[in-house]
mmCIF file of C-alpha atoms in Angstrom:
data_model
loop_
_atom_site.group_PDB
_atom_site.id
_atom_site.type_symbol
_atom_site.label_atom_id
_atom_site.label_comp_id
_atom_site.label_asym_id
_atom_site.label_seq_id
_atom_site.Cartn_x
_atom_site.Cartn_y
_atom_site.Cartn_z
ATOM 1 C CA UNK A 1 -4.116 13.718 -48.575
ATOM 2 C CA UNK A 2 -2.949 15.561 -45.608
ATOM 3 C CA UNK A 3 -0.307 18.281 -46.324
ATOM 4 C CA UNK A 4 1.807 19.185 -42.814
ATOM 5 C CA UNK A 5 2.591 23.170 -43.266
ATOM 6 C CA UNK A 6 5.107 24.324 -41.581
ATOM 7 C CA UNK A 7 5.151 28.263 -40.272
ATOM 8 C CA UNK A 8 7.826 30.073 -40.259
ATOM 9 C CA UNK A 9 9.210 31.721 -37.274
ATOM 10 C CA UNK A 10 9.829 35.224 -37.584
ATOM 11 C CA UNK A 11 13.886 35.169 -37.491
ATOM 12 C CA UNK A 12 13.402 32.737 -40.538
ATOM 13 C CA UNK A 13 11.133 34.858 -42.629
ATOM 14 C CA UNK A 14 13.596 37.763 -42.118
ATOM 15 C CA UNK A 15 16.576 35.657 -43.184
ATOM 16 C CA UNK A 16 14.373 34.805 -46.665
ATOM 17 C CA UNK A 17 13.888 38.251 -47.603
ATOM 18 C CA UNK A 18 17.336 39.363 -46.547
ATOM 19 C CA UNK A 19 18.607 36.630 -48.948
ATOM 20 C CA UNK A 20 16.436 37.581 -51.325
ATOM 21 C CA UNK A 21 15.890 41.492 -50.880
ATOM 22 C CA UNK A 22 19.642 41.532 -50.068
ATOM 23 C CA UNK A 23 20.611 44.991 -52.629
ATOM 24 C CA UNK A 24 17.472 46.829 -50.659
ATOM 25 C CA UNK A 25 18.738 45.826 -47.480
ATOM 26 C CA UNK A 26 22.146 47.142 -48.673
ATOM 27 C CA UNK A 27 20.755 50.491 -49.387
ATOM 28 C CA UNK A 28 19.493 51.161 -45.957
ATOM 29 C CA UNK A 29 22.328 50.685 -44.062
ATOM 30 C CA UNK A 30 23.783 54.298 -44.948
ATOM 31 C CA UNK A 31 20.456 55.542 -43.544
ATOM 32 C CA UNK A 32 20.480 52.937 -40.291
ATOM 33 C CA UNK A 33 24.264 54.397 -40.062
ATOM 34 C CA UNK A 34 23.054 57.818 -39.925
ATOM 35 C CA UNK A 35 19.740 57.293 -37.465
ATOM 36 C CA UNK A 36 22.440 55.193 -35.159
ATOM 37 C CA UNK A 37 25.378 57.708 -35.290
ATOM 38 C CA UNK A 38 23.267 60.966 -34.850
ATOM 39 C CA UNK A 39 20.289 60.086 -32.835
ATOM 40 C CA UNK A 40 20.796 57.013 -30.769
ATOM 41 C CA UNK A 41 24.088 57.392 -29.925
ATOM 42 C CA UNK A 42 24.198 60.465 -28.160
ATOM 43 C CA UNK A 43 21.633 59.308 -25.739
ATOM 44 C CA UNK A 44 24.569 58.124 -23.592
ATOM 45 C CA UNK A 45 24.767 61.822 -22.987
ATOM 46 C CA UNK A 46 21.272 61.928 -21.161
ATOM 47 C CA UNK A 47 23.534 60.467 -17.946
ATOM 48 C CA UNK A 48 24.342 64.175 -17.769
ATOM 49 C CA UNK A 49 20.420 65.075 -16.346
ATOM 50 C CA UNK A 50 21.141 63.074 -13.454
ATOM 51 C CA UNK A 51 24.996 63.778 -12.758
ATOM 52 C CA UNK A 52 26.951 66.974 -11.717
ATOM 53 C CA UNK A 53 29.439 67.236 -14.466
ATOM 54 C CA UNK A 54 33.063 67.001 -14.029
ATOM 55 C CA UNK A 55 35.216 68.006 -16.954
ATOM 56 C CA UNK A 56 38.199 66.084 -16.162
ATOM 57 C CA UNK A 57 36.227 62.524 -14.979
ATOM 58 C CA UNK A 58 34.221 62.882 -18.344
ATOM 59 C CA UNK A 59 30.546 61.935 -18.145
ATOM 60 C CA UNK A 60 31.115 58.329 -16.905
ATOM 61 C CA UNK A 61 33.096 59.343 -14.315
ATOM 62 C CA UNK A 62 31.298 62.441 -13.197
ATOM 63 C CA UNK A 63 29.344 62.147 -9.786
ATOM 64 C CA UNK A 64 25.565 61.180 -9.676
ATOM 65 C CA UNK A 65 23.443 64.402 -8.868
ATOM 66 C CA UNK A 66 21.972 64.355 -4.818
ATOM 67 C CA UNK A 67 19.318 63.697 -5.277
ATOM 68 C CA UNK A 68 19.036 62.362 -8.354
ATOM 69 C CA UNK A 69 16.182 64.812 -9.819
ATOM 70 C CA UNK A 70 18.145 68.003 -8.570
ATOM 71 C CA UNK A 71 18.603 69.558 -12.104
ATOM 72 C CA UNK A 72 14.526 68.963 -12.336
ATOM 73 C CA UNK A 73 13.899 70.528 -8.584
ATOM 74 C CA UNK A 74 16.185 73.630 -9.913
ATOM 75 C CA UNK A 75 14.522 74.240 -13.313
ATOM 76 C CA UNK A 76 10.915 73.322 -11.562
ATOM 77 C CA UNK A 77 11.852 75.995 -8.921
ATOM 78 C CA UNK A 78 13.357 78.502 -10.576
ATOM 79 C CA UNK A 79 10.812 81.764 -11.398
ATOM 80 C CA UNK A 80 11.497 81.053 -15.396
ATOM 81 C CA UNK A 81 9.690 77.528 -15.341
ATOM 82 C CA UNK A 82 6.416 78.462 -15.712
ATOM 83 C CA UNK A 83 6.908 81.210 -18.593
ATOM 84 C CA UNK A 84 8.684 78.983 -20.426
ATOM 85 C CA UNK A 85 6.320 75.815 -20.383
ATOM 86 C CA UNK A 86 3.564 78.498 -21.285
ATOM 87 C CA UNK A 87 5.308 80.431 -23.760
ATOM 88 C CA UNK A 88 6.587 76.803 -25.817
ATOM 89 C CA UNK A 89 2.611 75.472 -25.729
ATOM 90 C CA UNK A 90 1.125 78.909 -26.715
ATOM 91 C CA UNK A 91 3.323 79.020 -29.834
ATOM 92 C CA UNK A 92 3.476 75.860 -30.572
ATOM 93 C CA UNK A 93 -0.179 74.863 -30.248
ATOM 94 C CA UNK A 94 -0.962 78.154 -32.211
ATOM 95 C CA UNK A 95 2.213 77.705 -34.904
ATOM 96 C CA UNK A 96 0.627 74.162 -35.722
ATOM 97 C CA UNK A 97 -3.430 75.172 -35.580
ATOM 98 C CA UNK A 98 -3.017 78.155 -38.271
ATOM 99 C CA UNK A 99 -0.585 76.229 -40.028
ATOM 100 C CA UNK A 100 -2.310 72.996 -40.625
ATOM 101 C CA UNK A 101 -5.496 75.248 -41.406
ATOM 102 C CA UNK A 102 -3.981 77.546 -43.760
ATOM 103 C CA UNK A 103 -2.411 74.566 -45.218
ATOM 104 C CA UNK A 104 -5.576 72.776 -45.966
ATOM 105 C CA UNK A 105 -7.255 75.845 -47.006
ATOM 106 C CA UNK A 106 -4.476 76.710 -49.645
ATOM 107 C CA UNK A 107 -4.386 73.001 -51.140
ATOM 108 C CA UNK A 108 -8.710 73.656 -51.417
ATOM 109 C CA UNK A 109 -8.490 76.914 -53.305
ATOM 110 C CA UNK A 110 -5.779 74.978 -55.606
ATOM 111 C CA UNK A 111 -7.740 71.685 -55.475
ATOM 112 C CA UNK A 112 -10.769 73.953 -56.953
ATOM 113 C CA UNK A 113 -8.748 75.643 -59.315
ATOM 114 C CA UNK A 114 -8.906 74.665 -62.667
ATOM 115 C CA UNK A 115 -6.853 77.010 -64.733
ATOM 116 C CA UNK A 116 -3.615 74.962 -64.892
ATOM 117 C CA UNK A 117 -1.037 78.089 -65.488
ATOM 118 C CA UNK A 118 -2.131 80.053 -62.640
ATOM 119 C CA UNK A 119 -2.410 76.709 -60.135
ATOM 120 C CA UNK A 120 0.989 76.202 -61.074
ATOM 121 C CA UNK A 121 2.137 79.890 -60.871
ATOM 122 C CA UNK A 122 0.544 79.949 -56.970
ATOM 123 C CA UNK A 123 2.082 76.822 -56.081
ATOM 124 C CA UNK A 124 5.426 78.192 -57.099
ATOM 125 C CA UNK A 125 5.509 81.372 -55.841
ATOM 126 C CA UNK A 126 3.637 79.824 -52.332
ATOM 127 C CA UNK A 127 6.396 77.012 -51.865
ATOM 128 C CA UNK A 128 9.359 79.466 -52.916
ATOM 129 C CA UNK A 129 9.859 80.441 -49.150
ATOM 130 C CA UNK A 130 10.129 77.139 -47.767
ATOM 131 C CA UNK A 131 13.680 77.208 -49.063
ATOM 132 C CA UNK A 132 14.742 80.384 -47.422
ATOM 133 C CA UNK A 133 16.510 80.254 -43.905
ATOM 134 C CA UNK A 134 15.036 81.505 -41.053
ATOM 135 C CA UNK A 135 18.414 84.253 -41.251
ATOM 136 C CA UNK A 136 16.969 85.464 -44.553
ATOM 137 C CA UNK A 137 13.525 85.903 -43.234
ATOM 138 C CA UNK A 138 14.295 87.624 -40.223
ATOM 139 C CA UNK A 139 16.437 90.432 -42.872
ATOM 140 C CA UNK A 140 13.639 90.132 -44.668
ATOM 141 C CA UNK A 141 11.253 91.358 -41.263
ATOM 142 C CA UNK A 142 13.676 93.661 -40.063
ATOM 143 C CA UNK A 143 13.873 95.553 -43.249
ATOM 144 C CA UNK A 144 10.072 95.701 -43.052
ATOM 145 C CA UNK A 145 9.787 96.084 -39.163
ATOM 146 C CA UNK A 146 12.855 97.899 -38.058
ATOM 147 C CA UNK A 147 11.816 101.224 -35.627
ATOM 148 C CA UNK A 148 14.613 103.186 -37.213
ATOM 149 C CA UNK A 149 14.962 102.394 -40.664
ATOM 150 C CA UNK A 150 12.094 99.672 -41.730
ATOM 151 C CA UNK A 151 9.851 100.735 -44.193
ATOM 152 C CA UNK A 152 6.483 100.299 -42.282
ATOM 153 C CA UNK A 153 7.800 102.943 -40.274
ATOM 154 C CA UNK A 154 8.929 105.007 -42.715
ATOM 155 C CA UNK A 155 5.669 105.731 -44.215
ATOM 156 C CA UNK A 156 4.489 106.160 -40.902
ATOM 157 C CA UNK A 157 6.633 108.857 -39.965
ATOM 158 C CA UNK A 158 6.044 110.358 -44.004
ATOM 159 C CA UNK A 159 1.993 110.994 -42.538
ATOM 160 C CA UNK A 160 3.548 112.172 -38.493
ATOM 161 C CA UNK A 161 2.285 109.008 -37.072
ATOM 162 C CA UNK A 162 4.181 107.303 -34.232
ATOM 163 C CA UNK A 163 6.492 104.567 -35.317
ATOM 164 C CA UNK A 164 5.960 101.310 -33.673
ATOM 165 C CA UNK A 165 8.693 98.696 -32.053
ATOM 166 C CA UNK A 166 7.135 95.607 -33.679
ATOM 167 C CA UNK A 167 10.614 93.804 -33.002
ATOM 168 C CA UNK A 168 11.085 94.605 -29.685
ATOM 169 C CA UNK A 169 7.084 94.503 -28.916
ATOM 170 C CA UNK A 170 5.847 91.811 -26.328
ATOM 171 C CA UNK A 171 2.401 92.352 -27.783
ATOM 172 C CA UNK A 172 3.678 91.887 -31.582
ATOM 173 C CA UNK A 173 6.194 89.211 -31.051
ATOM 174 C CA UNK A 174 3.927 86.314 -31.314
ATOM 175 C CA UNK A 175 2.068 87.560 -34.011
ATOM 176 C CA UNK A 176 4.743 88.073 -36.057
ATOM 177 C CA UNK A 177 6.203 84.514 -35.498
ATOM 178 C CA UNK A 178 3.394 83.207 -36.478
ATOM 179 C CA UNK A 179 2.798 85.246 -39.805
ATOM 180 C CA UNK A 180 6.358 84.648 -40.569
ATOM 181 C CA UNK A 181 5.850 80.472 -40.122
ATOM 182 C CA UNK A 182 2.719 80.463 -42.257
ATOM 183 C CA UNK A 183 4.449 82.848 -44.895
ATOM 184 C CA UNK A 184 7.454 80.405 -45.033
ATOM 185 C CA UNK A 185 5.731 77.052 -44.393
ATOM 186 C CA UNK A 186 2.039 76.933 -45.613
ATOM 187 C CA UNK A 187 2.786 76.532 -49.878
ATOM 188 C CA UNK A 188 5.217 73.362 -49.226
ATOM 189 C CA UNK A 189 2.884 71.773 -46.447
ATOM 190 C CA UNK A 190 0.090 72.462 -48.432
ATOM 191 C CA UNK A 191 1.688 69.821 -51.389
ATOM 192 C CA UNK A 192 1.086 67.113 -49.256
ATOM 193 C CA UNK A 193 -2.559 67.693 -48.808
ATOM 194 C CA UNK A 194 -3.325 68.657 -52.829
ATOM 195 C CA UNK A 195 -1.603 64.964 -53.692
ATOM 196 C CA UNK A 196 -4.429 63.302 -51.444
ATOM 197 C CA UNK A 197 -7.232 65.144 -53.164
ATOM 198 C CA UNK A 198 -5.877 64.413 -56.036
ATOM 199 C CA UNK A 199 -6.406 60.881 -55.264
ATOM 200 C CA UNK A 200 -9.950 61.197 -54.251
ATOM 201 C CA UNK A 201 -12.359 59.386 -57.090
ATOM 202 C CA UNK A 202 -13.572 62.219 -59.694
ATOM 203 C CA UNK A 203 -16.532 59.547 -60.005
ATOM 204 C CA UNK A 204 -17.889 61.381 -56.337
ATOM 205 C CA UNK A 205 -17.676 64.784 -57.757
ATOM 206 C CA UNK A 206 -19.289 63.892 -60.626
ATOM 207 C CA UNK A 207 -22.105 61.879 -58.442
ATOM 208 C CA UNK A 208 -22.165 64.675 -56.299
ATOM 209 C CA UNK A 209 -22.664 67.584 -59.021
ATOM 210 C CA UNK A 210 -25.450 65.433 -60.690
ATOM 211 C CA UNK A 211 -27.010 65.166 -57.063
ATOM 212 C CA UNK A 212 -27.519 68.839 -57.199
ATOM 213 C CA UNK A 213 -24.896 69.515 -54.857
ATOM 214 C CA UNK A 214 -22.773 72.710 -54.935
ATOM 215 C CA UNK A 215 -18.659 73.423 -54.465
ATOM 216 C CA UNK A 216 -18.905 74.313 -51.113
ATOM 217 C CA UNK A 217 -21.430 71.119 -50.178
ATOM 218 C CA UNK A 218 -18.768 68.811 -52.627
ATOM 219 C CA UNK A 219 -16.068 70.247 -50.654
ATOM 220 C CA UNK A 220 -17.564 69.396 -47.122
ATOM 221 C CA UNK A 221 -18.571 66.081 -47.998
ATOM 222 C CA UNK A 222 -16.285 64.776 -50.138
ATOM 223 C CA UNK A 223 -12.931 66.359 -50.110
ATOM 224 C CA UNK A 224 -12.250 67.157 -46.377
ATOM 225 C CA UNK A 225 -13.398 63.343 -45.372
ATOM 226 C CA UNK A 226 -10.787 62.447 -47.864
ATOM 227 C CA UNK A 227 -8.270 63.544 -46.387
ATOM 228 C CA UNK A 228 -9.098 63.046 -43.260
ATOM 229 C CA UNK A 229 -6.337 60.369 -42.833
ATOM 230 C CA UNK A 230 -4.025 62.503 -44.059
ATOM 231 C CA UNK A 231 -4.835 65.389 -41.311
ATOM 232 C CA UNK A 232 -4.920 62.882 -38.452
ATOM 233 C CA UNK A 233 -1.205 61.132 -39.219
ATOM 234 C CA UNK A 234 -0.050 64.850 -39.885
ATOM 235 C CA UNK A 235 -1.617 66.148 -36.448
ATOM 236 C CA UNK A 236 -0.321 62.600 -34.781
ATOM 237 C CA UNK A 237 3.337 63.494 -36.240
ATOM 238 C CA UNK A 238 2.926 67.471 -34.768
ATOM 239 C CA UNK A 239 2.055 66.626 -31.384
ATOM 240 C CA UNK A 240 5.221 65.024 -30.453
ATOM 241 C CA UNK A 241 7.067 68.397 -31.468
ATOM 242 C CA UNK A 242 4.418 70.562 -29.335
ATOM 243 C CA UNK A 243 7.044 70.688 -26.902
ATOM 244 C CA UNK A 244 9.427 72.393 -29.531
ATOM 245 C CA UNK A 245 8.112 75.606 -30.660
ATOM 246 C CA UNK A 246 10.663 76.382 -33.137
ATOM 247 C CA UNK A 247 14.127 77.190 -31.598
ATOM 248 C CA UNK A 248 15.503 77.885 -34.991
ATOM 249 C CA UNK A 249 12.841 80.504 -35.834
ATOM 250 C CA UNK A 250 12.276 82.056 -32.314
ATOM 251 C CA UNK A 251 16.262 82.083 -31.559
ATOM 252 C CA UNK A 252 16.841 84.196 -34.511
ATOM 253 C CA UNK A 253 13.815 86.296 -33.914
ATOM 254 C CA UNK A 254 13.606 87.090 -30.028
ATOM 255 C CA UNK A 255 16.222 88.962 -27.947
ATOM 256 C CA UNK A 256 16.217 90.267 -24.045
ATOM 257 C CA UNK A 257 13.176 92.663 -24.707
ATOM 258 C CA UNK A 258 10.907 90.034 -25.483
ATOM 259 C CA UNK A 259 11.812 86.812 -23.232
ATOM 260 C CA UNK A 260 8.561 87.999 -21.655
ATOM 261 C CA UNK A 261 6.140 86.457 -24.204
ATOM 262 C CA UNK A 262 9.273 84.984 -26.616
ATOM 263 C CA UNK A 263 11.833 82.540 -24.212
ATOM 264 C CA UNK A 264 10.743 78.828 -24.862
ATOM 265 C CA UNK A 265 12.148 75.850 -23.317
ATOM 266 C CA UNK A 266 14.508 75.204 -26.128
ATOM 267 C CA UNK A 267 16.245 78.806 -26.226
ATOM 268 C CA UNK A 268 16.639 78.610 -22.188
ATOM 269 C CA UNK A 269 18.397 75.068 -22.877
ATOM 270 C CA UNK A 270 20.661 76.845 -24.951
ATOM 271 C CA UNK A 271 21.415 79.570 -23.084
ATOM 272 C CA UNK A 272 21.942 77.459 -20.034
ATOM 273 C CA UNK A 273 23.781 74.635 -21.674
ATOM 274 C CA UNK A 274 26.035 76.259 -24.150
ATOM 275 C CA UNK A 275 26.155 79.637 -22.612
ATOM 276 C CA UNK A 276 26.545 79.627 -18.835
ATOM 277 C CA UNK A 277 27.662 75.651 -19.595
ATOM 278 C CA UNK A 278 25.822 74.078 -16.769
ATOM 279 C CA UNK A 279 25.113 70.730 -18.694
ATOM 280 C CA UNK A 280 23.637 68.776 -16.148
ATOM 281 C CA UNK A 281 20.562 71.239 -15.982
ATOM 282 C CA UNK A 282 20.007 72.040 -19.809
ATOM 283 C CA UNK A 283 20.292 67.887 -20.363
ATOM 284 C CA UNK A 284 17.177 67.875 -17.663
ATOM 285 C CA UNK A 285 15.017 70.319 -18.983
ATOM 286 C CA UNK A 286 15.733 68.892 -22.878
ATOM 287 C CA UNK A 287 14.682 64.871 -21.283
ATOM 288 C CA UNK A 288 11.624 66.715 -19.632
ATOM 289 C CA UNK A 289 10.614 68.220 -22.700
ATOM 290 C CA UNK A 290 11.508 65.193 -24.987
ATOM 291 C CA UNK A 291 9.258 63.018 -22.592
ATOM 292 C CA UNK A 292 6.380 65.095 -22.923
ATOM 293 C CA UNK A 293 6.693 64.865 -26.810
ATOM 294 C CA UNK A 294 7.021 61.194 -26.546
ATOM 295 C CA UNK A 295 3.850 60.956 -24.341
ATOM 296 C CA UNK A 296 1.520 63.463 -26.610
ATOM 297 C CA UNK A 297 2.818 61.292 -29.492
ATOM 298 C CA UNK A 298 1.261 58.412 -27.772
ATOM 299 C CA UNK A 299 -1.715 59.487 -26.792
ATOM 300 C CA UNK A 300 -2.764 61.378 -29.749
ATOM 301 C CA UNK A 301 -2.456 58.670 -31.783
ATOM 302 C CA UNK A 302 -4.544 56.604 -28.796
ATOM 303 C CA UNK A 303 -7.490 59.224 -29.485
ATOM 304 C CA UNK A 304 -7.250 59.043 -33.522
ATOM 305 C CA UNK A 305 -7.747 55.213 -32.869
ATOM 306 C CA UNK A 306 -11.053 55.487 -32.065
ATOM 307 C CA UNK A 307 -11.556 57.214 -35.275
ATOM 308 C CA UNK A 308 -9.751 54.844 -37.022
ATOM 309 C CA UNK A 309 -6.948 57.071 -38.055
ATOM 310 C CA UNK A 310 -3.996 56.269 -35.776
ATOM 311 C CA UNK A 311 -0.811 55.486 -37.534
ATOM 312 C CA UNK A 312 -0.198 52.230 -35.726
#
């Protein structure tokens, strides 16, 4: 006997499980309220890259820019585009390479670890700055760094050495960005990593070790290709904030001494938009730099698809 099966269209499947999911559904709609509110919404404000802003007409009523990629021809012509693209890649490319590494390395030496007290302890202490703002750091730095009254300096003056202007430094600011984001980052990232070895089979290991192999060869084998995944979607999720570099971190951190090696796209947006309040340019240079985040997004997940990692 024949049975006729009928599928489903799509709009009917979702009606089912809203019927029938209906208190989950319910829950998400403070989040959907939230995502719609404070991220779609003010795209209607992206207008502004492509209009010269009128206070009084409002952004609707402003005129359209002529021609209509003049904020992008000023930024693009101006003698500050090119040190900011490069300064925002540098730091960001570097900010996410030593991070992700120190990150994996730190969940390895815990992963190997097998006194539980002092795993515990490290994971503690390591994740404790994650939780401080980047306000707090920077006091922290500045008591350590300060020319006039840090302590670094302090002992160097106690044996007549010169002091040294780590804060005001071209040469020094990048390092110590990047010192400071492992210091505050690397213990909570790190969690992430130690869950998926944690998931790994034991049964390998114990394969492994009866194989003859050793930590290190266990390690290369069998722990980094499990969490392989893991890296990739991480890396996949990074690349669309290349373009970033940490405005919160670098704002707080730089000042007129260093724009040299320290000014990235997203502190020149803010000093242009907020500051000298010429909207229509800081809305361009934000949509360039959002664009180019969208694109790496895309196409690092393209490449991880041939590996069979990408997220979708």
């Amino acid at each position: 006997m024949n049975t006729l099966v009928l599928k489903r269209t799509p709009w009917e499947r979702f009606k089912k499980g809203l019927f029938k999911y209906w208190e989950y559904y319910l829950m998400l709609i403070p989040g959907f309220a939230l995502l719609i509110i404070f991220s779609y919404a003010p795209m209607y404000g992206i207008m502004l890259a492509f209009k010269n802003l009128r206070m009084k007409k409002g952004i609707w009523g402003s005129p359209w820019a002529n021609p209509w990629y003049l904020h992008f021809k000023t930024f693009f012509d101006s003698p500050y585009a090119y040190r900011l693209l490069r300064n925002t890649l540098i730091i960001s490319i570097t900010k996410v390479v030593l991070a992700k590494l120190a990150a994996v390395g730190l969940a390895l030496l815990l992963n190997e670890c097998h006194t539980s007290w002092y795993r515990r302890m490290v994971q503690t202490v390591s994740y404790m700055p994650h939780f401080l703002s980047w306000v707090v750091i920077y006091g922290i730095t500045y008591l350590l760094c300060s020319e006039s009254s840090g302590y670094i300096n302090r002992v160097l003056r106690y044996f007549d050495s010169p002091t040294v202007s780590i804060l005001t430094s071209n040469s020094a600011f990048r390092p110590m960005l990047y010192i400071t984001h492992i210091w505050k980052g690397t213990g909570f990232s790190s969690i992430i990593y130690l869950a998926t070895m944690t998931s790994i089979d034991p049964t390998l290991y114990e394969a492994a070790q009866v194989d003859g192999a050793g930590r290190l060869q266990r390690i290369w084998h069998i722990t980094l290709p499990g969490i392989r995944s893991t890296f990739v979607m991480l890396c996949i999720i990074s690349a669309g904030s290349i373009m970033n570099a940490g405005f919160d971190q670098v704002y707080v951190f730089y000042n007129e001494l260093v724009y040299e090696t320290g000014d990235i796209i997203d502190t020149y947006v803010y000093r242009v938009g907020l500051e000298d309040m010429r909207f229509g340019l800081s809305t361009a240079v934000g949509l360039f730099k959002n664009v180019i985040g969208f694109i790496l997004v895309f196409s690092t997940n393209k490449i991880a698809q041939h590996w069979g990692e990408g997220i979708w």
